[in-house]
XYZ file of C-alpha atoms in Angstrom:
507
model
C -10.553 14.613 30.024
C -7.846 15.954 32.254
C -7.783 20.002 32.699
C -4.283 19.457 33.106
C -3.673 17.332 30.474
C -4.966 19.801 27.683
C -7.066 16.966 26.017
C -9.851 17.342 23.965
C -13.730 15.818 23.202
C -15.407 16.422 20.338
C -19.185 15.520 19.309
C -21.008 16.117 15.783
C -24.224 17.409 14.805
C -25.570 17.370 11.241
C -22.064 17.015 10.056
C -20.837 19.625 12.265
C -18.022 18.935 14.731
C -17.510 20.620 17.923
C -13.970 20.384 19.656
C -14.759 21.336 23.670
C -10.696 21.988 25.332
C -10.299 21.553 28.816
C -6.826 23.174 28.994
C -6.528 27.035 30.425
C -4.080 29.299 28.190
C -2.835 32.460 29.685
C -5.925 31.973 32.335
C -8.627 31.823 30.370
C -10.393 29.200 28.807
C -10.316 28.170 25.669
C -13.439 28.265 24.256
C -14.627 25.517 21.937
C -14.464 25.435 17.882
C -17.063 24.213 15.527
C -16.044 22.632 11.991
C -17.248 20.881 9.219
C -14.631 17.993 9.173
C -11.628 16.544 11.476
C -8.160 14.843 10.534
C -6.797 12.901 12.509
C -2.960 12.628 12.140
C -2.556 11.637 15.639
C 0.002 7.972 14.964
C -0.021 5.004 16.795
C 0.525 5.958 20.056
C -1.153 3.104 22.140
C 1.305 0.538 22.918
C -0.128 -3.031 21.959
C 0.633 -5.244 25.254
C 0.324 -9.070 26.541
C 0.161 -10.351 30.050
C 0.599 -6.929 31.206
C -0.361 -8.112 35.015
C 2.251 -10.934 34.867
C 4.695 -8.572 33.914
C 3.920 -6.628 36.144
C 4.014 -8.583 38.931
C 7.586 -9.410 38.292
C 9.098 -5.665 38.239
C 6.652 -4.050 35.812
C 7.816 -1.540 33.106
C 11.343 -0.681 35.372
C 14.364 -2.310 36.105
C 14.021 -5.928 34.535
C 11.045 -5.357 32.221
C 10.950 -3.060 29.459
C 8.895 -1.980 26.421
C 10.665 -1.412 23.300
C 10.646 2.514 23.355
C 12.122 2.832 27.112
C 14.180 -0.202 27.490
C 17.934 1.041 28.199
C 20.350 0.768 25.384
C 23.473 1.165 27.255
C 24.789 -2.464 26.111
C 26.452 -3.114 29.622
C 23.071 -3.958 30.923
C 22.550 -7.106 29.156
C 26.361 -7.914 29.439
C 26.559 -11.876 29.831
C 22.291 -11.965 30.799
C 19.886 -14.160 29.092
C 17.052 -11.701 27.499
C 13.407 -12.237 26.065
C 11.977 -10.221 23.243
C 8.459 -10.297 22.521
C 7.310 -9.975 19.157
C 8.038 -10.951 15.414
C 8.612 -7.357 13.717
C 11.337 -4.969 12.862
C 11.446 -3.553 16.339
C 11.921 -6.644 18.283
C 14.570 -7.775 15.643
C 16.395 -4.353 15.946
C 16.428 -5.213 19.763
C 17.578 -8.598 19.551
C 20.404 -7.621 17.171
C 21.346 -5.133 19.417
C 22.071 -7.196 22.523
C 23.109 -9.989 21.044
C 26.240 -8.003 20.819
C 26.884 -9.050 24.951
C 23.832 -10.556 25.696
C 24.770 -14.737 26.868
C 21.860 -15.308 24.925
C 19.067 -13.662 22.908
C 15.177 -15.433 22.686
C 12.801 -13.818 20.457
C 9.526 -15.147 20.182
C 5.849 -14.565 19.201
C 2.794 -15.383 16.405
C 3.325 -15.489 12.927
C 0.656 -17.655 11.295
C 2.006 -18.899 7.929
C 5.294 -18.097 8.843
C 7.796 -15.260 9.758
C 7.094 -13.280 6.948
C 10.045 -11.249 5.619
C 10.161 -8.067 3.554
C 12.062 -9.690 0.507
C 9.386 -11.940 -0.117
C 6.198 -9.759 0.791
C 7.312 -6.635 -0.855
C 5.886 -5.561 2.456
C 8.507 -2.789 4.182
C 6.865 -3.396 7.301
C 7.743 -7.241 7.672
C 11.309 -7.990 8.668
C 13.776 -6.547 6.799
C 17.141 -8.448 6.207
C 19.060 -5.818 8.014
C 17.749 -7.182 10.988
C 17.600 -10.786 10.455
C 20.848 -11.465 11.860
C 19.719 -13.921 14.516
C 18.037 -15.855 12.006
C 21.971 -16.960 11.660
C 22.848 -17.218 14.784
C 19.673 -19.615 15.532
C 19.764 -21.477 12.392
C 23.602 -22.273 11.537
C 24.717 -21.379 15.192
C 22.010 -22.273 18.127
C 23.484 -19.167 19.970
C 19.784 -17.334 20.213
C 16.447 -19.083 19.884
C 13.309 -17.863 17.574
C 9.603 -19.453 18.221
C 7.195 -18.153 15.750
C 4.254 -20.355 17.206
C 4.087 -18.753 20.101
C 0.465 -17.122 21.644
C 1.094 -14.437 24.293
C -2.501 -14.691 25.565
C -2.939 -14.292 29.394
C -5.156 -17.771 29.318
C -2.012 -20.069 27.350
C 1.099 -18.235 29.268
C 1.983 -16.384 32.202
C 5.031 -14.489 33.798
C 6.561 -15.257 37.211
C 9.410 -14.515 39.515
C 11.850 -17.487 39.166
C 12.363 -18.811 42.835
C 16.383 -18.299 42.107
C 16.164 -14.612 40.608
C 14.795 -13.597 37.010
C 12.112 -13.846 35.395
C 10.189 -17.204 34.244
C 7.900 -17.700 31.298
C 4.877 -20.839 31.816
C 2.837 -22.251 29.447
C -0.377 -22.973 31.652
C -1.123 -26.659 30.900
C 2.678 -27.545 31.809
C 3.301 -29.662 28.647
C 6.523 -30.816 29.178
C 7.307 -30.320 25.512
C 6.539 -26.805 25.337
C 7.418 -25.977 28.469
C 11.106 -27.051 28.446
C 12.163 -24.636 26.148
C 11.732 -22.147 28.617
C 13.123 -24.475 31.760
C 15.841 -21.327 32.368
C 14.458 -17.984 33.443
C 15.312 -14.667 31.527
C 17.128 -11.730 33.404
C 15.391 -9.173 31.087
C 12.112 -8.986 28.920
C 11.978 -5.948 26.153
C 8.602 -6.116 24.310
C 7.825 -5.316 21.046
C 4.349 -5.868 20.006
C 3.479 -2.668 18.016
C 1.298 0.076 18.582
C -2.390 0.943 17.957
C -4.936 3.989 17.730
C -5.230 5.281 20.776
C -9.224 6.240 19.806
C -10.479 6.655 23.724
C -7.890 9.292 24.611
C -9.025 11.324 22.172
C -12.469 11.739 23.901
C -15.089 11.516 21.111
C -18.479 11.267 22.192
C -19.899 7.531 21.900
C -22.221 8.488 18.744
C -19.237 9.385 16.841
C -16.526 7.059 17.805
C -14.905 5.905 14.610
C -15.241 1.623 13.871
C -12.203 -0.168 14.319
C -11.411 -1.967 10.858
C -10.619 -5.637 12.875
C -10.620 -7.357 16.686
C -7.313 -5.876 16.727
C -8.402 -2.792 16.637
C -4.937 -1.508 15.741
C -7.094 0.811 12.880
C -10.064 3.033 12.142
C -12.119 1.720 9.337
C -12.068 3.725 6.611
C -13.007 4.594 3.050
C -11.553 5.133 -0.227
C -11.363 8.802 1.139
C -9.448 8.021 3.914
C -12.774 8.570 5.993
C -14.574 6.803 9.266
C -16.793 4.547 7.537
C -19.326 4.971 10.139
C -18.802 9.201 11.024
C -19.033 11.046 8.175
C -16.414 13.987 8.022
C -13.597 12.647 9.909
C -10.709 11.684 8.047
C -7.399 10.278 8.799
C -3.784 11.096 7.857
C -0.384 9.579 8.301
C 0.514 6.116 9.592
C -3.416 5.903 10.408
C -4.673 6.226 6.795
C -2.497 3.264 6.438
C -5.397 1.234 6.789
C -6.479 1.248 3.471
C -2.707 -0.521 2.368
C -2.268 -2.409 5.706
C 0.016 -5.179 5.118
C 0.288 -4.082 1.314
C 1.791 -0.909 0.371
C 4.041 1.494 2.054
C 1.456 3.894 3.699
C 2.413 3.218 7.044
C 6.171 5.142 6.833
C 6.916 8.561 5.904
C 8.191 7.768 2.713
C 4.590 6.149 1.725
C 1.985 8.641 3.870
C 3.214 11.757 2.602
C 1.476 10.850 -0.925
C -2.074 9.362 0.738
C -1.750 13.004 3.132
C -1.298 14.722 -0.486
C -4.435 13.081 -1.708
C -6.326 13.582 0.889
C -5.673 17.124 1.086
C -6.814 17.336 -2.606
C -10.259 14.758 -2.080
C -10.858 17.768 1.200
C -10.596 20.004 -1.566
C -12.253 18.402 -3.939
C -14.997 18.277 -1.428
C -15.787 21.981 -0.594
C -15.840 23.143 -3.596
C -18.274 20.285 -4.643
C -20.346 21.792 -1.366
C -19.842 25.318 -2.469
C -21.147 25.054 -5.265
C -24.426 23.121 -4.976
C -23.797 20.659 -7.146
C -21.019 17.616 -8.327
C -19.498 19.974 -10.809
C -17.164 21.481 -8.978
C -16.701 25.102 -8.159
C -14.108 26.141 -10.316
C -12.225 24.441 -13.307
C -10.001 22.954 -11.115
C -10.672 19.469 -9.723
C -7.609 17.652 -8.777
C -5.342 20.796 -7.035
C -2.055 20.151 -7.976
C -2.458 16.697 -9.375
C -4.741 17.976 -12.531
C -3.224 18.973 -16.034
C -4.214 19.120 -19.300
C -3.034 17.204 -22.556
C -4.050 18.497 -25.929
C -4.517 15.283 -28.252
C -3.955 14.755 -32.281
C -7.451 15.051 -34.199
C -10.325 13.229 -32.440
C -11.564 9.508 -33.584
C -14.787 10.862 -35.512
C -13.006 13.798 -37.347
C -11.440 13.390 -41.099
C -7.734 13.029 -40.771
C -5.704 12.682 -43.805
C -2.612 10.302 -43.442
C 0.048 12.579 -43.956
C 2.355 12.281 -47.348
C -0.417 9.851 -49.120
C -1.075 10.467 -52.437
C -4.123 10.794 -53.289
C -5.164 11.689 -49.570
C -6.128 8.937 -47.552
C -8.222 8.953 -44.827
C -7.663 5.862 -42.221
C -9.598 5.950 -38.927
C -7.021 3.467 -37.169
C -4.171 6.223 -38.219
C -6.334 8.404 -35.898
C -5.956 5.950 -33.115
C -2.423 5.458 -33.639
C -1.980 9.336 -32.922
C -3.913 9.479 -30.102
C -2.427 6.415 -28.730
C 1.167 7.802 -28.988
C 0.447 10.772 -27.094
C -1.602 8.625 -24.381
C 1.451 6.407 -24.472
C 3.610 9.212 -24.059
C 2.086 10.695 -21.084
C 1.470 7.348 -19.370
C 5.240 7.017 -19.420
C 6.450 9.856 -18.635
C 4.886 9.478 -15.169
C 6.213 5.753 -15.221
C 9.395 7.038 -15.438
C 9.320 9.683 -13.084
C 6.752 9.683 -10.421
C 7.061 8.900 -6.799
C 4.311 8.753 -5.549
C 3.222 5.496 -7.609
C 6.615 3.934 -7.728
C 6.114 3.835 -3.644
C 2.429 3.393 -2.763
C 2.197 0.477 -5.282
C -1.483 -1.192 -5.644
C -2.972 2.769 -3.640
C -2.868 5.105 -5.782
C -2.800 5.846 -9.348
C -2.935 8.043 -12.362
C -5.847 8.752 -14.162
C -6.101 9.822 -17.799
C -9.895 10.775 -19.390
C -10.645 12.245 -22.627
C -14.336 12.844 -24.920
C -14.566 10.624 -27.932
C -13.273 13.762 -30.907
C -11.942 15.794 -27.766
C -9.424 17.831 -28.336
C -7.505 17.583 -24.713
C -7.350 14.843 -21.766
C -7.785 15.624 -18.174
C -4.851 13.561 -16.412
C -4.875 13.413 -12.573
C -1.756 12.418 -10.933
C -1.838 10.393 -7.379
C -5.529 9.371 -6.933
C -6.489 6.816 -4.348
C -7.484 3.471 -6.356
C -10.555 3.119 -4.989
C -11.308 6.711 -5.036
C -10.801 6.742 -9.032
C -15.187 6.372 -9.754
C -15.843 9.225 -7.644
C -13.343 11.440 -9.144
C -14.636 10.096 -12.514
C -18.206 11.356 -11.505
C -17.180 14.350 -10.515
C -16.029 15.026 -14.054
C -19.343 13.313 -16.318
C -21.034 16.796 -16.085
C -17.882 18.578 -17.899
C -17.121 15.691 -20.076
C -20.907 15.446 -20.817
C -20.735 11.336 -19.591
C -20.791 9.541 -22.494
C -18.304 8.298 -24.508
C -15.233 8.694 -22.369
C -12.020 6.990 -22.362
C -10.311 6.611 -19.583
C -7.074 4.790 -18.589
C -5.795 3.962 -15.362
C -2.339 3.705 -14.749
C -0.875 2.006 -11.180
C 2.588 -0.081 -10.165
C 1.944 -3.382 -8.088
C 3.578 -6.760 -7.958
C 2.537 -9.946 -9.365
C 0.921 -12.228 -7.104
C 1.417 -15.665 -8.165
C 3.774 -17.116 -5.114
C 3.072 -18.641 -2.069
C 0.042 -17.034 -0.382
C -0.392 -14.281 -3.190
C 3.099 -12.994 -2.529
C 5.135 -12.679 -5.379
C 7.307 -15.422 -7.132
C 10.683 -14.253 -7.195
C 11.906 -16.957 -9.040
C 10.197 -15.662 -12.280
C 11.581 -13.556 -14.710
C 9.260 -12.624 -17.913
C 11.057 -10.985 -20.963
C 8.666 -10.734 -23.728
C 5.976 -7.935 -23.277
C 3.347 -10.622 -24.840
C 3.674 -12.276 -21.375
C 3.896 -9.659 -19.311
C 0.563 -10.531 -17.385
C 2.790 -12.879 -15.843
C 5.877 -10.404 -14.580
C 6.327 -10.805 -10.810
C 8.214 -8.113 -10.473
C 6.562 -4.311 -9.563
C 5.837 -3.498 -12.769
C 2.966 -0.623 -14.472
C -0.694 -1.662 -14.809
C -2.805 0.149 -17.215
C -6.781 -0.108 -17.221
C -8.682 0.499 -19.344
C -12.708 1.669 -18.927
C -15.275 2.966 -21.391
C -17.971 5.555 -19.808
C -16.338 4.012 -16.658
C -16.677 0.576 -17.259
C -13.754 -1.571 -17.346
C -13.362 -3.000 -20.261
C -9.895 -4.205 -20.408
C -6.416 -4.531 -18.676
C -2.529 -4.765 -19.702
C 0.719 -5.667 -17.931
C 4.187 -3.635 -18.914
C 7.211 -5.671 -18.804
C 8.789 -5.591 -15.655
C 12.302 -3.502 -16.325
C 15.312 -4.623 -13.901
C 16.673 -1.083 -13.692
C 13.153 0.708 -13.638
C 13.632 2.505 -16.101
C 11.457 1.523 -18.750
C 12.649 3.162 -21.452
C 13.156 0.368 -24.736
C 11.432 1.479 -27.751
C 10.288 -1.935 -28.661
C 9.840 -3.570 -25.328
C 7.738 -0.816 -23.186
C 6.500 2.009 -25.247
C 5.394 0.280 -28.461
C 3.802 -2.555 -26.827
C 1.682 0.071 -24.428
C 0.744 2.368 -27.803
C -0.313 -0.975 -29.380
C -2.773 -1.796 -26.377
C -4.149 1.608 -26.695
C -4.786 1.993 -29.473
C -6.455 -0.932 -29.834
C -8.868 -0.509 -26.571
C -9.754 3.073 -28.620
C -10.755 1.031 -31.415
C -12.996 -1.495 -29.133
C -10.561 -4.555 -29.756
C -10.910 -5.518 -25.274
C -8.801 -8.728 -25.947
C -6.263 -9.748 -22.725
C -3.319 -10.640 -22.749
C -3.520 -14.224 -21.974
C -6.045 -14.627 -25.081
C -3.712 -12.633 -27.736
C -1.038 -15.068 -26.505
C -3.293 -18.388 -26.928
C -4.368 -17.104 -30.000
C -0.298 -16.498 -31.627
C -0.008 -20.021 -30.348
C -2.550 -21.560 -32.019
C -2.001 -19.588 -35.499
C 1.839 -20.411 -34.946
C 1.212 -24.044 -34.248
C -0.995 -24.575 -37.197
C 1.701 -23.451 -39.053
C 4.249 -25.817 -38.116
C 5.213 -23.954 -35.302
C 9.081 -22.914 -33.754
C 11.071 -19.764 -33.611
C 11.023 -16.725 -31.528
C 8.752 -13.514 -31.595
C 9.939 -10.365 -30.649
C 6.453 -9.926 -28.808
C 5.553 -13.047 -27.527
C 9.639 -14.844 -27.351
C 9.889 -18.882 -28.190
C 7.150 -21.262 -29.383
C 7.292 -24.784 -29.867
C 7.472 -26.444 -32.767
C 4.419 -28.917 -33.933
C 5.501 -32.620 -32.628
């Protein structure tokens, strides 16, 4: 550490961090600070790189050669030059665009096993969005600019040189003539683009509590369902890095995504003292979800005597029962459906969890809780919900995955809720688990507008699949639908079910 730099160690003892500062404030200096647990919300701020000593060789980081965040932007610069962008992602596509504008021509290359992949097909908002797809035009219909997704910037397959008549030349070691002739003319400019990573050496942690990278790439910390180091207990992450936990998946590495996994977090630290406070996995107080935790009161519980109401003489039906309870389950569920952000935009991450006693008269519904977080929180709450007999649904958005490489199709389009398992489209899952084990699962018709708000297409169908998971009826979707078939083909078949849409007729 640099006592100019104002950078910091930090080393832990029985869960205790200390945090030593080299910088001097006002003279004096600053004297170190114990804790009990560290976020890190630091970003990426460790520029991912390739054949950094050919590159710089040739002019380094300065006049010729440029990474993506100092690379000038004043347009005359590339003004009739031939320039070389390294990298497959939004940034290098953003730069490419940009140029193009004067640029003679524009090459962008780099690795993309399987394929550029592109944002309208992933779902992914990190993969190249069509606003910045343009050259894919000018390549493809125009062969103005050139794209090579096959392309390994290892030090050991390519290298960077001075080109004997100016600029800048790129060699594939080996020579093969028909690799090597795409890149016969040398570039007058290079801007890379290759991403950034976690900087975790700068940050001076002592080697016994350096945080695991999750992969060789070491772009992330590993961490838990928490948003914790797998391997240092107390030290969390926040922001783009506690995107590792929907890397590639959801949205948790943008602003628009990490300010719901930094609200959860914030409530699991919470969550966490008070369970230390108090001795015990209880809790200290009565609330255990801050912010995120409400209560529901519910119709009269499954083992009580309900009368059906208006039935003469009284009637008592335990399925009625379910139906109420299911309707105000149903209810709740989508209500949040229709109005929360947080799981519209950190699809497949977090969800909603609603838990209730068998004859309770209220529900405990937590809003926003990591997915994989869910059996903790659900353990936190056996001692007040006496753990046994609990219902509990789980309610998350996510995309099918039946396309090419588990992407979604887009080409399908499902309009009958009996088929729903098969929507493609982001759509609400609902769980459901018995003294937290799952028992079964259902699929909401995906809605075009969002919205889903029909009567007989989105809330019916859900109260109908809860209330028959209350009455221990765990059948999927794909089995009620085999089943209608059957019955419907035995019976000569043909027509169209509101629920499950067209059958065939018997041949």
């Amino acid at each position: 550490s640099s006592s100019s730099g104002g950078s910091s160690s930090s080393s832990s003892s029985s869960n205790t961090f200390l945090l030593h500062f080299d910088a001097v404030t006002a003279g004096k200096v600053v004297a170190p600070l114990r804790c009990g647990a560290v976020v890190v919300a630091t970003g990426m701020t460790l520029r991912t790189a390739a054949n950094d000593d050919d590159l710089a060789a040739v002019g380094g980081y300065s006049d010729n050669v440029h990474s993506c965040s100092n690379a000038p932007v004043a347009l005359q610069h590339y003004e009739n030059k031939r320039v070389l962008v390294l990298g497959l992602g939004n940034s290098a596509f953003e730069w490419a665009q940009h140029v193009q504008q004067v640029a003679a021509s524009v090459h962008v290359l780099g690795r993309a096993r399987g394929g550029l992949r592109q944002a309208y097909a992933t779902h992914y908002v990190g993969d190249l969005r069509a606003i910045n797809n343009n050259l894919l035009d000018t390549f493809f219909l125009k062969s103005l600019d050139t794209l090579d997704i096959g392309f390994e910037l290892r030090s050991d397959l390519v290298n960077f040189t001075k080109h004997s008549g100016g600029g800048i030349s790129l060699n594939l070691i080996g020579g093969a003539l028909h690799g090597s002739s795409n890149y016969r003319e040398p570039f007058d400019y290079v801007i890379s683009c290759l991403g950034w990573r976690f900087d975790r050496d700068s940050l001076g942690f002592d080697d016994d509590i350096k945080p695991k990278f999750s992969d060789s790439t070491r772009k992330f910390a590993e961490l838990n369902a928490a948003y914790r180091s797998t391997n240092v207990p107390s030290l969390f992450f926040a922001g783009v890095l506690a995107h590792q936990r929907d890397a590639r998946r959801s949205a948790g590495g943008f602003i628009h995504g990490y300010r719901y996994t930094a609200r959860a977090l914030f409530r699991i630290l919470l969550l966490r003292r008070s369970r230390s406070s108090s001795g015990d996995d209880s809790g200290g107080s009565d609330i255990v979800w801050y912010g995120g935790e409400k209560r529901i009161a519910l119709p009269s519980g499954d083992g009580d005597d309900v009368a059906v109401p208006g039935a003469t003489p009284p009637v008592v039906d335990v399925d009625y029962n379910h139906q109420q309870r299911a309707a105000t389950v149903a209810t709740s569920i989508l209500q949040r459906i229709q109005t929360s952000s947080g799981l519209y935009q950190m699809f497949g991450e977090l969800s909603d969890v609603m838990m209730f006693k068998d004859g309770g008269s209220a529900s405990y519904y937590f809003e926003e809780v990591p997915l994989n977080y869910v059996g903790t929180l659900v353990s936190r709450m056996e001692k007040r919900l006496d753990g046994k007999n609990v219902h509990i649904f789980r309610l998350q958005l996510d995309y099918g995955h039946g396309g090419h490489d588990g992407y979604a199709d887009n080409n399908q389009v499902v309009f009958y809720p009996g088929k729903a398992q098969a929507c493609q489209f982001l759509h609400p899952i609902i769980e459901y688990f018995f003294n937290n084990e799952k028992k079964s699962e259902y699929h909401m018709l995906e809605d075009f507008i969002t919205k889903w708000d029909v009567n007989e297409l989105h809330f019916e169908p859900l109260r109908m699949f809860i209330q028959r998971s209350l009455r221990g009826d765990y059948r999927d979707q794909d089995t009620m639908l085999a089943e209608h078939v059957a019955n419907v083909t035995r019976a000569g078949g043909g027509g169209t079910h509101w629920y499950y849409g067209a059958l065939p007729k018997r041949s």
